[in-house]
Amino acid sequence: MKLIAQTKSISNRLLTAIIVSSIISGCGGGNSDSKLEDAGNPDSTVEDGVALRDSDLTLYENEYQHRFWYDVKYKDGKNRHITFKVSEQSTAKNGEDFELITSRSTSNNAGYFTLAIHDDDRFEGKQTIVIDIMVDGQFIREETITLDDTNSTSLTDHAAIEKRGAVGHGETTVVIDDTMYELSIVKGLFKYDLLTNKTVRKREFPAYTSFGSIFQYDGDIFSYRNDKIQRLNTDSLLWEIISAPSSPTNEMGPVSYVIQSTQVVNDTLYLFGYQNVQDEKKPINFSYDFQHKKWKELSNRPHFNTFDQSVLFGNDGYPLAQSVQFGNDVYLFRNGQAMIYNTSKDEWSTDPVEAKIGTTQPHVAGKYAYNFLVEDNAAYLSRFNLEKRTQEVQQVSNSQRGFSWEIKGTFMYKGRIYLANNEATRLLSAYWGDN
């Protein structure tokens, strides 16, 4: 945690070193217990201060938004108005490389500012984003954030993480702000602080409890399970049913169905799966409009050789298809190919696109879909260009040791692509730069 402070001590000297010890509850504002003191003079006190929760102020160029949370502590207890603005001292171009898009207080003692980071194909190396911090309109100091686009595809080992159980299907990882949520059908739900590299909360469920199909919408984590849309309470780690409307699946009667892939485009949830009809798996596709609370059946999925009756199911009974959203299109990946569904036209592509995607859920940043894959006794970072529909791979490890063939938990944080490697219980990342 970095401190920005105006201080006063009994010797009337300006403090140069501050220790900040705090316990932050999750990633939300207003839940902190902090003590601010001079590392060199225990008798000194901080009269006002703004403490950034993150001490690692390096972002990597990609297309995403990142929030920096801060905590505020004043001896007099009075409210202060905290504002941020971009300094002309920045070497990164405001409006081209980045933008300061939001800044707000969530309570009297906490808040955040949000940077939108933009991607390009030019190599620029390390640049700086300089942010001026203002308290009640008065300049306090500036904070320098590094923006880097230097290639770093050798895996970086960040920390050990708590053992989640054996590597298994059903692992899903979602990151919101500085918090990672991992959903494991083997061990349950874990809430992990990426700033402190600690598990801050967990909730166990009976082994192989299905969480359904997980998706994000409007800043929350949702699940579609048992014909119900549920939202995760990120404090209690309990599911809350928010909608149980009649859907096309309600009319199937005894016919079983499975939803294996979901994507949200604008305010509509798209669901792709199959139904069992006389021991045959037939595709089923429908959507749910969050704004109007209406369900709709979609056009039939076409038949490709690699998208046969087991289109979303492998021989071992586990889901193998992955999907990503780009513009109005949803890509469904399977067996080295992708079929494309256009949500605005309710149409499917007539021919599959060649695309070798690993077994994890890819992460989309801008025009690229990233994920990790393992083959030929080595691990690779894959980057699929959704505009050109072309693919590149870079080797990140010359050994498969410590990697499962079923790598789970791909996500992006600060522009880097991470995996929560369940076999070795390590948090690893790589970055595909412009050089």
Coordinates of C-alpha atoms in Angstrom, one line a residue:
M1 CA 0.0 0.0 0.0
K2 CA 1.3 3.4 -0.9
L3 CA 0.7 6.5 1.2
I4 CA 0.0 10.0 0.1
A5 CA -0.1 12.2 3.2
Q6 CA 0.4 15.6 4.8
T7 CA 1.9 15.0 8.2
K8 CA 3.0 16.8 11.4
S9 CA 5.2 15.5 14.3
I10 CA 6.2 16.9 17.7
S11 CA 9.6 17.9 16.3
N12 CA 7.8 19.9 13.5
R13 CA 9.8 18.0 10.8
L14 CA 8.3 16.7 7.6
L15 CA 7.8 12.9 7.7
T16 CA 9.6 11.0 5.0
A17 CA 8.6 7.4 5.8
I18 CA 5.1 6.2 6.7
I19 CA 4.0 2.6 7.6
V20 CA 0.5 1.8 6.7
S21 CA -1.0 -1.3 8.2
S22 CA -4.5 -2.1 7.1
I23 CA -7.1 -4.9 6.7
I24 CA -9.2 -4.4 3.7
S25 CA -12.5 -6.3 3.4
G26 CA -12.7 -7.4 -0.2
C27 CA -12.4 -4.8 -3.0
G28 CA -15.2 -2.5 -2.0
G29 CA -14.7 0.9 -0.3
G30 CA -15.4 1.8 3.2
N31 CA -14.3 -1.4 4.9
S32 CA -10.9 -0.6 6.2
D33 CA -9.2 -0.4 9.6
S34 CA -6.0 1.5 9.2
K35 CA -3.2 2.9 11.4
L36 CA -0.9 5.5 10.0
E37 CA 2.3 6.3 11.8
D38 CA 5.9 7.5 11.1
A39 CA 8.3 4.7 10.7
G40 CA 11.1 6.8 12.2
N41 CA 9.2 8.7 14.9
P42 CA 6.5 6.8 16.8
D43 CA 5.3 10.0 18.5
S44 CA 4.3 11.6 15.2
T45 CA 0.7 11.5 13.8
V46 CA -0.8 11.8 10.4
E47 CA -3.2 14.7 10.1
D48 CA -4.4 13.8 6.7
G49 CA -3.6 11.1 4.2
V50 CA -4.7 9.2 1.2
A51 CA -3.4 5.6 1.0
L52 CA -3.4 3.6 -2.2
R53 CA -4.1 -0.1 -1.5
D54 CA -1.8 -1.3 -4.3
S55 CA 1.9 -0.8 -4.0
D56 CA 2.7 -2.3 -7.5
L57 CA 1.8 0.5 -9.9
T58 CA 2.6 -1.2 -13.1
L59 CA 0.0 -1.9 -15.8
Y60 CA 0.5 -3.7 -19.1
E61 CA -0.8 -2.5 -22.4
N62 CA -4.0 -4.3 -23.5
E63 CA -7.6 -3.2 -23.9
Y64 CA -9.2 -3.1 -20.4
Q65 CA -10.1 -1.0 -17.4
H66 CA -8.4 -1.0 -14.0
R67 CA -9.5 0.5 -10.7
F68 CA -7.0 1.8 -8.1
W69 CA -8.7 1.8 -4.7
Y70 CA -7.6 4.2 -2.0
D71 CA -8.3 4.7 1.7
V72 CA -8.5 8.1 3.6
K73 CA -7.7 8.8 7.2
Y74 CA -7.9 12.2 8.9
K75 CA -7.1 13.0 12.5
D76 CA -9.9 15.6 12.8
G77 CA -12.5 13.2 11.3
K78 CA -13.7 15.7 8.8
N79 CA -14.8 14.7 5.3
R80 CA -12.5 15.7 2.5
H81 CA -13.1 15.9 -1.3
I82 CA -10.6 13.7 -3.1
T83 CA -10.1 14.3 -6.8
F84 CA -7.6 13.0 -9.5
K85 CA -6.5 14.5 -12.8
V86 CA -4.0 13.5 -15.4
S87 CA -0.7 15.4 -15.2
E88 CA 1.0 16.8 -18.3
Q89 CA 4.1 15.1 -17.0
S90 CA 2.8 11.8 -18.4
T91 CA 4.8 10.3 -21.2
A92 CA 1.9 8.0 -22.3
K93 CA -0.6 9.8 -24.4
N94 CA -3.8 10.7 -22.7
G95 CA -6.8 9.8 -24.9
E96 CA -4.7 7.5 -27.0
D97 CA -2.8 5.1 -24.7
F98 CA -5.0 5.6 -21.7
E99 CA -7.9 7.7 -20.2
L100 CA -8.9 8.6 -16.6
I101 CA -12.6 7.7 -16.9
T102 CA -14.0 7.7 -13.4
S103 CA -13.2 8.8 -9.9
R104 CA -15.5 8.5 -7.0
S105 CA -15.7 8.1 -3.2
T106 CA -17.7 5.1 -2.0
S107 CA -17.7 6.4 1.6
N108 CA -16.1 9.1 3.7
N109 CA -12.9 7.1 4.0
A110 CA -12.5 5.2 0.7
G111 CA -12.9 5.4 -3.1
Y112 CA -11.2 4.6 -6.4
F113 CA -10.2 6.0 -9.7
T114 CA -10.4 4.1 -13.0
L115 CA -8.0 4.0 -15.9
A116 CA -9.0 2.8 -19.3
I117 CA -6.0 1.2 -21.0
H118 CA -5.9 1.1 -24.8
D119 CA -4.0 -1.3 -27.1
D120 CA -2.1 -0.7 -30.3
D121 CA 0.5 -2.6 -32.3
R122 CA 3.4 -0.1 -31.8
F123 CA 6.2 -1.0 -29.4
E124 CA 6.6 1.9 -27.0
G125 CA 8.4 0.2 -24.0
K126 CA 7.8 1.6 -20.6
Q127 CA 5.8 4.8 -20.4
T128 CA 4.4 6.8 -17.5
I129 CA 0.9 7.8 -16.5
V130 CA 1.2 10.6 -13.9
I131 CA -1.9 11.3 -11.8
D132 CA -2.3 14.4 -9.6
I133 CA -4.0 13.9 -6.3
M134 CA -6.1 16.8 -5.0
V135 CA -7.7 17.1 -1.6
D136 CA -10.4 19.8 -1.3
G137 CA -9.0 21.3 -4.5
Q138 CA -5.4 21.5 -3.2
F139 CA -2.6 19.7 -4.9
I140 CA -1.1 17.1 -2.5
R141 CA 1.3 15.2 -4.8
E142 CA 1.5 13.1 -7.9
E143 CA 1.5 9.4 -8.4
T144 CA 3.4 7.7 -11.2
I145 CA 2.0 4.5 -12.9
T146 CA 4.1 2.6 -15.3
L147 CA 2.5 1.4 -18.6
D148 CA 4.6 -1.3 -20.3
D149 CA 4.2 -3.2 -23.6
T150 CA 7.5 -5.2 -23.4
N151 CA 7.1 -8.9 -24.3
S152 CA 7.2 -11.2 -21.3
T153 CA 6.1 -14.6 -22.3
S154 CA 8.2 -16.6 -19.9
L155 CA 6.0 -17.5 -17.0
T156 CA 6.2 -15.2 -14.0
D157 CA 5.6 -16.9 -10.7
H158 CA 3.7 -14.5 -8.5
A159 CA 2.8 -16.5 -5.4
A160 CA 1.7 -19.8 -3.9
I161 CA -2.1 -20.1 -3.6
E162 CA -4.1 -22.3 -1.2
K163 CA -4.6 -25.8 -2.4
R164 CA -8.0 -26.1 -4.1
G165 CA -8.1 -29.9 -4.5
A166 CA -7.2 -32.0 -7.5
V167 CA -7.3 -30.5 -10.9
G168 CA -10.7 -31.1 -12.3
H169 CA -13.3 -30.0 -14.7
G170 CA -15.6 -27.2 -13.6
E171 CA -12.9 -24.8 -12.5
T172 CA -13.9 -21.2 -13.2
T173 CA -12.0 -18.1 -12.3
V174 CA -13.4 -14.5 -12.3
V175 CA -11.5 -11.4 -11.4
I176 CA -13.2 -8.2 -10.2
D177 CA -10.9 -5.3 -9.3
D178 CA -8.2 -6.8 -7.1
T179 CA -10.1 -9.9 -6.1
M180 CA -10.1 -13.3 -7.7
Y181 CA -13.1 -15.6 -7.3
E182 CA -12.5 -19.3 -8.0
L183 CA -15.3 -21.7 -8.3
S184 CA -14.3 -25.4 -8.0
I185 CA -16.7 -28.3 -8.2
V186 CA -14.2 -30.2 -6.1
K187 CA -13.7 -27.8 -3.2
G188 CA -16.2 -24.9 -3.4
L189 CA -15.8 -21.1 -3.6
F190 CA -12.7 -19.2 -2.9
K191 CA -12.2 -15.4 -2.6
Y192 CA -8.6 -14.4 -3.1
D193 CA -6.9 -11.0 -2.6
L194 CA -4.5 -10.4 -5.5
L195 CA -2.8 -7.6 -3.6
T196 CA -1.9 -9.7 -0.5
N197 CA -1.9 -13.1 -2.3
K198 CA -4.2 -14.5 0.5
T199 CA -7.5 -16.3 0.6
V200 CA -9.8 -13.9 2.4
R201 CA -12.9 -16.1 2.4
K202 CA -14.0 -19.5 1.3
R203 CA -17.2 -21.6 1.3
E204 CA -17.1 -25.3 0.9
F205 CA -19.9 -27.3 -0.8
P206 CA -20.4 -31.0 -1.2
A207 CA -17.9 -32.4 -3.7
Y208 CA -19.0 -32.1 -7.3
T209 CA -21.7 -29.5 -6.6
S210 CA -22.4 -27.9 -10.0
F211 CA -22.3 -24.1 -10.2
G212 CA -23.9 -24.2 -13.5
S213 CA -22.7 -21.9 -16.3
I214 CA -20.9 -18.8 -14.9
F215 CA -21.0 -15.4 -16.5
Q216 CA -20.5 -11.7 -15.7
Y217 CA -23.0 -8.9 -16.1
D218 CA -23.0 -5.3 -14.9
G219 CA -20.1 -5.9 -12.5
D220 CA -21.6 -9.0 -10.9
I221 CA -21.0 -12.7 -11.1
F222 CA -24.0 -14.8 -12.2
S223 CA -24.8 -18.5 -12.7
Y224 CA -27.4 -20.2 -14.8
R225 CA -28.4 -23.4 -13.1
N226 CA -31.5 -25.5 -12.8
D227 CA -33.4 -23.0 -15.0
K228 CA -32.7 -20.1 -12.6
I229 CA -30.5 -17.1 -12.9
Q230 CA -28.5 -16.6 -9.7
R231 CA -26.2 -13.8 -8.6
L232 CA -23.2 -14.4 -6.3
N233 CA -23.1 -12.3 -3.1
T234 CA -19.4 -11.6 -3.1
D235 CA -19.3 -11.0 0.7
S236 CA -21.1 -14.1 1.9
L237 CA -20.2 -16.3 -1.2
L238 CA -23.9 -17.4 -1.3
W239 CA -26.0 -17.5 -4.4
E240 CA -29.1 -15.3 -4.6
I241 CA -31.9 -16.2 -7.0
I242 CA -32.8 -13.1 -9.0
S243 CA -34.9 -14.6 -11.8
A244 CA -36.8 -17.8 -12.3
P245 CA -38.9 -17.0 -15.3
S246 CA -40.4 -19.5 -17.7
S247 CA -37.9 -20.3 -20.3
P248 CA -37.9 -22.5 -23.4
T249 CA -36.4 -25.3 -21.3
N250 CA -39.5 -25.3 -19.0
E251 CA -41.5 -26.8 -21.9
M252 CA -39.3 -29.8 -22.4
G253 CA -40.9 -31.8 -19.7
P254 CA -38.9 -34.9 -18.8
V255 CA -36.4 -34.2 -21.6
S256 CA -33.1 -33.3 -20.0
Y257 CA -30.9 -30.5 -21.1
V258 CA -27.5 -29.0 -20.3
I259 CA -26.3 -25.5 -20.8
Q260 CA -22.6 -25.5 -21.3
S261 CA -21.7 -22.0 -22.6
T262 CA -23.0 -18.5 -21.9
Q263 CA -22.1 -15.1 -23.2
V264 CA -23.6 -11.6 -22.5
V265 CA -23.9 -9.2 -25.4
N266 CA -25.2 -5.8 -24.5
D267 CA -28.0 -6.6 -22.0
T268 CA -28.9 -10.1 -23.4
L269 CA -27.7 -13.4 -22.1
Y270 CA -27.1 -16.1 -24.8
L271 CA -27.1 -19.7 -23.7
F272 CA -25.8 -22.7 -25.8
G273 CA -26.2 -26.3 -24.9
Y274 CA -27.9 -29.6 -25.8
Q275 CA -30.9 -31.7 -24.9
N276 CA -31.2 -35.4 -24.7
V277 CA -33.8 -36.8 -27.1
Q278 CA -34.0 -40.6 -27.3
D279 CA -30.3 -41.0 -26.3
E280 CA -29.3 -38.4 -28.8
K281 CA -27.8 -35.0 -28.0
K282 CA -29.4 -32.2 -30.0
P283 CA -28.3 -28.5 -29.8
I284 CA -30.4 -26.0 -27.9
N285 CA -29.9 -22.2 -28.0
F286 CA -31.9 -19.4 -26.4
S287 CA -31.5 -16.0 -24.9
Y288 CA -32.7 -13.9 -22.0
D289 CA -33.2 -10.1 -22.2
F290 CA -32.3 -8.7 -18.8
Q291 CA -34.0 -5.4 -19.5
H292 CA -37.4 -6.8 -20.6
K293 CA -37.1 -10.1 -18.7
K294 CA -38.0 -12.1 -21.7
W295 CA -36.7 -15.4 -23.1
K296 CA -36.3 -16.2 -26.8
E297 CA -35.4 -19.3 -28.7
L298 CA -32.5 -18.8 -31.2
S299 CA -32.0 -20.2 -34.7
N300 CA -30.8 -23.8 -35.0
R301 CA -27.1 -24.4 -34.8
P302 CA -25.7 -25.9 -38.1
H303 CA -24.0 -29.3 -38.4
F304 CA -20.2 -29.3 -38.9
N305 CA -18.0 -32.4 -38.8
T306 CA -16.3 -31.3 -35.6
F307 CA -19.6 -29.9 -34.2
D308 CA -21.6 -33.1 -34.3
Q309 CA -24.2 -34.3 -31.9
S310 CA -21.7 -34.0 -29.1
V311 CA -21.1 -30.4 -30.0
L312 CA -20.7 -29.3 -26.4
F313 CA -19.8 -32.6 -24.8
G314 CA -16.7 -34.8 -25.0
N315 CA -16.5 -38.5 -24.8
D316 CA -15.7 -38.4 -21.1
G317 CA -18.9 -36.5 -20.3
Y318 CA -17.3 -33.2 -19.6
P319 CA -17.8 -29.9 -21.5
L320 CA -15.1 -29.1 -24.0
A321 CA -16.5 -26.2 -26.0
Q322 CA -15.4 -22.7 -25.1
S323 CA -17.0 -19.4 -26.2
V324 CA -16.0 -15.7 -26.4
Q325 CA -17.8 -12.6 -27.4
F326 CA -16.5 -10.0 -29.9
G327 CA -18.7 -7.2 -31.1
N328 CA -22.1 -8.8 -32.0
D329 CA -20.5 -12.2 -32.6
V330 CA -20.2 -15.2 -30.3
Y331 CA -17.4 -17.7 -31.1
L332 CA -17.9 -21.3 -30.1
F333 CA -14.6 -23.2 -30.1
R334 CA -14.3 -27.0 -30.4
N335 CA -11.7 -29.5 -31.9
G336 CA -9.6 -26.8 -33.4
Q337 CA -12.4 -24.9 -35.1
A338 CA -14.9 -22.2 -34.3
M339 CA -18.5 -21.6 -35.3
I340 CA -19.8 -18.0 -35.1
Y341 CA -23.2 -16.8 -34.1
N342 CA -24.2 -13.3 -35.0
T343 CA -26.5 -12.0 -32.2
S344 CA -27.9 -9.0 -34.2
K345 CA -29.0 -11.2 -37.1
D346 CA -29.7 -14.4 -35.3
E347 CA -27.5 -16.2 -37.8
W348 CA -24.8 -18.9 -37.7
S349 CA -21.7 -19.0 -39.9
T350 CA -22.0 -21.4 -42.8
D351 CA -18.4 -22.6 -42.5
P352 CA -16.2 -23.2 -39.4
V353 CA -13.1 -21.1 -38.7
E354 CA -9.8 -22.7 -38.0
A355 CA -8.9 -21.9 -34.3
K356 CA -6.9 -24.0 -31.9
I357 CA -8.0 -23.0 -28.4
G358 CA -7.0 -24.8 -25.3
T359 CA -9.4 -26.3 -22.8
T360 CA -9.7 -23.2 -20.6
Q361 CA -12.2 -20.4 -21.1
P362 CA -10.4 -17.9 -23.3
H363 CA -10.1 -14.3 -22.1
V364 CA -10.9 -11.5 -24.6
A365 CA -9.0 -8.2 -24.5
G366 CA -9.8 -5.9 -27.4
K367 CA -9.5 -7.9 -30.6
Y368 CA -7.6 -10.8 -29.1
A369 CA -8.7 -14.0 -27.3
Y370 CA -6.0 -15.3 -25.0
N371 CA -5.5 -18.6 -23.2
F372 CA -3.0 -21.3 -22.3
L373 CA -2.6 -24.7 -23.9
V374 CA -0.3 -27.7 -23.4
E375 CA 1.0 -30.0 -26.1
D376 CA 4.2 -31.8 -27.1
N377 CA 5.4 -31.7 -23.5
A378 CA 5.4 -27.8 -23.4
A379 CA 3.1 -25.0 -22.4
Y380 CA 2.0 -22.2 -24.7
L381 CA 0.2 -18.8 -24.6
S382 CA -2.3 -18.6 -27.5
R383 CA -3.5 -15.4 -29.1
F384 CA -6.4 -15.6 -31.5
N385 CA -7.1 -12.4 -33.6
L386 CA -10.9 -12.0 -33.7
E387 CA -10.7 -9.4 -36.4
K388 CA -8.5 -11.3 -38.8
R389 CA -9.5 -14.8 -37.5
T390 CA -5.9 -15.8 -37.3
Q391 CA -3.9 -17.4 -34.5
E392 CA -0.4 -17.1 -33.0
V393 CA 1.2 -19.0 -30.1
Q394 CA 4.3 -18.4 -28.0
Q395 CA 6.0 -21.0 -25.9
V396 CA 6.0 -20.1 -22.2
S397 CA 7.6 -23.2 -20.7
N398 CA 9.7 -25.9 -22.3
S399 CA 8.4 -28.5 -19.8
Q400 CA 5.0 -29.8 -19.0
R401 CA 6.0 -30.4 -15.5
G402 CA 3.6 -28.8 -13.0
F403 CA 1.0 -28.3 -15.7
S404 CA -2.2 -30.2 -16.1
W405 CA -3.4 -31.0 -19.6
E406 CA -6.6 -29.5 -18.4
I407 CA -5.3 -26.1 -17.3
K408 CA -8.0 -24.1 -15.6
G409 CA -8.5 -20.6 -14.5
T410 CA -7.3 -18.3 -17.3
F411 CA -7.9 -14.6 -16.5
M412 CA -6.5 -11.1 -17.1
Y413 CA -5.2 -8.8 -14.4
K414 CA -3.5 -5.5 -15.0
G415 CA -3.1 -6.5 -18.7
R416 CA -1.2 -9.8 -18.0
I417 CA -2.7 -13.2 -18.7
Y418 CA -2.8 -15.4 -15.6
L419 CA -3.6 -19.0 -14.8
A420 CA -4.3 -20.4 -11.4
N421 CA -2.3 -23.6 -11.9
N422 CA -4.1 -26.1 -9.7
E423 CA -1.6 -28.8 -10.0
A424 CA 1.3 -26.8 -8.5
T425 CA -0.9 -24.3 -6.6
R426 CA 1.0 -21.4 -8.1
L427 CA -0.3 -18.1 -9.5
L428 CA 1.5 -17.7 -12.9
S429 CA 1.3 -15.1 -15.7
A430 CA 2.7 -14.1 -19.1
Y431 CA 2.3 -11.0 -21.3
W432 CA 2.2 -10.8 -25.1
G433 CA 3.9 -7.5 -25.8
D434 CA 4.4 -5.4 -29.0
N435 CA 8.1 -6.2 -29.5

